C-alpha positions as semicolon CSV with decimal commas, in nm:
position;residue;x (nm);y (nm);z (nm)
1;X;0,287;0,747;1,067
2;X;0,437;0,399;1,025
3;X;0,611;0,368;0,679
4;X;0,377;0,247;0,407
5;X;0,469;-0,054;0,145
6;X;0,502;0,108;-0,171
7;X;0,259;0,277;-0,399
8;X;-0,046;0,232;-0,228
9;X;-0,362;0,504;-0,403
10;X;-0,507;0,412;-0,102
11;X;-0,269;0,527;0,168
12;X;-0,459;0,763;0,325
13;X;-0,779;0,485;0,403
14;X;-0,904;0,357;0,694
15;X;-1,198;0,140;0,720
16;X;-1,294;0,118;1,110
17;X;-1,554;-0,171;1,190
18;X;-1,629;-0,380;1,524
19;X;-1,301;-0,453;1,665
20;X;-1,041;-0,415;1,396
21;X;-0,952;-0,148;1,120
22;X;-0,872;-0,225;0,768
23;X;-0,580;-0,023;0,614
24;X;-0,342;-0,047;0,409
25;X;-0,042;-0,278;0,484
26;X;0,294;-0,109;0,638
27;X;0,639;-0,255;0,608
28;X;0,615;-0,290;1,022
29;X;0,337;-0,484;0,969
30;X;0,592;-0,773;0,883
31;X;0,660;-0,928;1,210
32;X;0,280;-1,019;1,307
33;X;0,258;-1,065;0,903
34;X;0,507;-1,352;0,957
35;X;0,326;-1,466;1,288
36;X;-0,050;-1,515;1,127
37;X;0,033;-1,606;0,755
38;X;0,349;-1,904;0,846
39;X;0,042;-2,185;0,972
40;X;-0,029;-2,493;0,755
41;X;-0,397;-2,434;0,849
42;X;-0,433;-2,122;0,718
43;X;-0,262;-2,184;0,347
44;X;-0,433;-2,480;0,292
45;X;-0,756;-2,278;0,158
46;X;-0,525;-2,043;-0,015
47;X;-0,373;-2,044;-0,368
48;X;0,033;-2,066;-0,459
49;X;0,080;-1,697;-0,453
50;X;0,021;-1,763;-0,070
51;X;0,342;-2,022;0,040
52;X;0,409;-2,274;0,295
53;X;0,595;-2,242;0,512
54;X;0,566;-1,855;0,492
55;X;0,893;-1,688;0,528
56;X;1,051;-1,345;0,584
57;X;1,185;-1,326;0,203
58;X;0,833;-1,414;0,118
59;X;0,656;-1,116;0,372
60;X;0,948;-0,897;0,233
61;X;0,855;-0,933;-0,119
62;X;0,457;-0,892;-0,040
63;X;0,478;-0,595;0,163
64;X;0,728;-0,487;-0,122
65;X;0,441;-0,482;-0,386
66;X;0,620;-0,786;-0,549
67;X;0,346;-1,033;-0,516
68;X;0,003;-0,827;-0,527
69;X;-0,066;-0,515;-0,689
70;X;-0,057;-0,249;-0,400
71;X;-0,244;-0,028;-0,624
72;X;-0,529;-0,235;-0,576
73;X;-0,718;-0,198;-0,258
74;X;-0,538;-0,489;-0,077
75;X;-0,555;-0,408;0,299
76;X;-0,449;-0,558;0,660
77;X;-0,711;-0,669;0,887
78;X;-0,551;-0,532;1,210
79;X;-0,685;-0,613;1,531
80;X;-0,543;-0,482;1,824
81;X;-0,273;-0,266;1,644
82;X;-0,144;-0,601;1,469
83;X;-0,191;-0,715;1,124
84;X;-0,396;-1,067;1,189
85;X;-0,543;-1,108;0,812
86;X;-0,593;-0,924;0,487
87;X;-0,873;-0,887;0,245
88;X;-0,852;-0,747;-0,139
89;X;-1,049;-0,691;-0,466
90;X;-0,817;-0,738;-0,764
91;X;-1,048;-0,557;-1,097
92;X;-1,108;-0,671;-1,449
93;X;-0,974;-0,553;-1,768
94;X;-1,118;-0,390;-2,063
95;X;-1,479;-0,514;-2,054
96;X;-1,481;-0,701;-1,738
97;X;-1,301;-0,351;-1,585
98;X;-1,637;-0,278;-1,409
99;X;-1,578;-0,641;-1,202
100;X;-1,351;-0,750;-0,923
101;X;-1,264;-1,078;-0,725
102;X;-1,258;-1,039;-0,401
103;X;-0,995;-1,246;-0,178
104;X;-0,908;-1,262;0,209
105;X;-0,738;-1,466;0,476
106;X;-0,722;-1,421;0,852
107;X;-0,456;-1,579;1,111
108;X;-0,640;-1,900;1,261
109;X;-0,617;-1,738;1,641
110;X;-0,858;-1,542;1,501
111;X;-1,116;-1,769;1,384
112;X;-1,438;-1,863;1,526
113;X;-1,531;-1,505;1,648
114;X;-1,734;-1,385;1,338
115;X;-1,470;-1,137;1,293
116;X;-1,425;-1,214;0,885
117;X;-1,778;-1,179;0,840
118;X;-1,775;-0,830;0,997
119;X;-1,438;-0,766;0,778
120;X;-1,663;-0,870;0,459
121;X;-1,936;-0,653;0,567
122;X;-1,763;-0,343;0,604
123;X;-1,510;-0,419;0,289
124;X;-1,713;-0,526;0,049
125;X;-1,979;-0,233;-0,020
126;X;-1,686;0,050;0,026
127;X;-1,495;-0,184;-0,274
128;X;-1,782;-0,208;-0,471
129;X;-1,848;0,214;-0,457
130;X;-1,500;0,280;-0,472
131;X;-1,431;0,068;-0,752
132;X;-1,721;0,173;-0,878
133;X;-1,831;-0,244;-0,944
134;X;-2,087;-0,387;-1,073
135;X;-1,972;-0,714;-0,953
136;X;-1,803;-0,893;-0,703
137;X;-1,695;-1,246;-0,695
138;X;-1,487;-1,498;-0,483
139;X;-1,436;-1,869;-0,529
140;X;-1,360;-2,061;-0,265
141;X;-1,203;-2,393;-0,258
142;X;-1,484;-2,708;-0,232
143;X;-1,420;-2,779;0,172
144;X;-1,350;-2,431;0,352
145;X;-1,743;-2,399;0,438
146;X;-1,652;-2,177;0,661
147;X;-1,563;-1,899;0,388
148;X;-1,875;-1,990;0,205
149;X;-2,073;-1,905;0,508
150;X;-1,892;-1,564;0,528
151;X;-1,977;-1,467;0,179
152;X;-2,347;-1,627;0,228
153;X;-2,347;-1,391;0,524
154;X;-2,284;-1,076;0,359
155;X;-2,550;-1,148;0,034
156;X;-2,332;-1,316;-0,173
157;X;-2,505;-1,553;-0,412
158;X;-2,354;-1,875;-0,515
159;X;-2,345;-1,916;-0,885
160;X;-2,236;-2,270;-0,948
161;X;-1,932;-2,507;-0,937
162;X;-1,551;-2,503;-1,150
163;X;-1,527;-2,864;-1,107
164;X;-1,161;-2,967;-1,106
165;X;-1,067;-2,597;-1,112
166;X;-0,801;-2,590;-0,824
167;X;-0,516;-2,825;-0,798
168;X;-0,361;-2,789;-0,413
169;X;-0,095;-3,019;-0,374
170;X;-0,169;-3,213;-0,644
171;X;-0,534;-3,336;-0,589
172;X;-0,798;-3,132;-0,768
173;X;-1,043;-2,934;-0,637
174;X;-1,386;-2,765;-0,712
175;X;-1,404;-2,395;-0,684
176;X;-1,708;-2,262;-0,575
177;X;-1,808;-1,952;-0,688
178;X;-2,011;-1,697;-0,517
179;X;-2,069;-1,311;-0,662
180;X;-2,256;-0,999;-0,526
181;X;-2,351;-0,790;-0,774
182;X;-2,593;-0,478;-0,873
183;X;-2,731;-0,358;-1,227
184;X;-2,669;0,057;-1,125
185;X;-2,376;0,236;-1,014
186;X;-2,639;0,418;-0,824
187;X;-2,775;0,101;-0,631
188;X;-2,640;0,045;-0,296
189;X;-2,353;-0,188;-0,300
């Protein structure tokens, strides 16, 4: 088995959906890593955490556990036994411990074949049981419609607008912000 980054509690998962797998990232996974995340397109609906132009040092220090916590469930969207994307719920503290935004990105060759909405769908409900979640949320910066419709897609709700929330190269933006949720543990996700 390929060597893991570090200190992943979810090592040993493997979510299998319609043409790609979600699992946990791998320190081979950096080459294709490299590939999908170093594209002006895909940053610019990202936040700072995610740089452009995306370099080795910065892949190296990701799939080192230096950027995210890797004890979160932060997985690779691979498709075709390369890393393309990732998607990850980051919980709450104390009393907002039972609540988790949700984030994701996918490498632009791969958009326009419904393939993040299928990612959502089979992400999102394991997350929330896991997790054990009440609620789910995502914002998503005031022009990508296209991750709006994704979240729409997969029974999100959108709750309203952080106007001027987001500052991306020095213009402000609105955050929308969009939330699944459920009032039992025992409800389906």
């Amino acid at each position: 088995m390929p060597a893991l980054a570090p200190s992943s509690r979810y090592e040993s998962e493997r979510l299998a959906g319609e043409g790609f797998v979600l699992r946990p990232w791998r320190m081979g996974d950096l080459e294709s890593l490299l590939r999908h995340a170093n594209d002006a397109d895909v940053v610019r609906g990202l936040s700072s955490r995610f740089p452009h132009p995306y370099t080795r040092r910065d892949g190296e220090r990701f799939l080192g556990g230096e950027i995210v916590d890797l004890d979160d469930p932060v997985f690779a969207i691979e498709v075709d036994g390369q890393a393309c994307g990732g998607i990850a719920a980051r919980g709450g503290d104390g009393e907002r411990g039972q609540s988790a935004e949700l984030g994701y990105w996918l490498g632009a060759s791969m958009w326009g074949r419904g393939l993040m909405t299928r990612v959502v769908a089979r992400y999102v409900p394991w997350a929330m049981q896991r997790l054990s979640l009440f609620r789910l949320q995502a914002t998503v910066l005031d022009f990508n419609e296209a991750s709006a419709r994704v979240l729409l897609k997969n029974g999100f709700i959108e709750e309203g607008v952080a106007r001027c929330a987001f500052v991306k190269n020095g213009e402000p933006h609105d955050l929308r912000v969009f939330a699944k949720v459920r009032r039992s543990l025992r409800d389906a996700p």
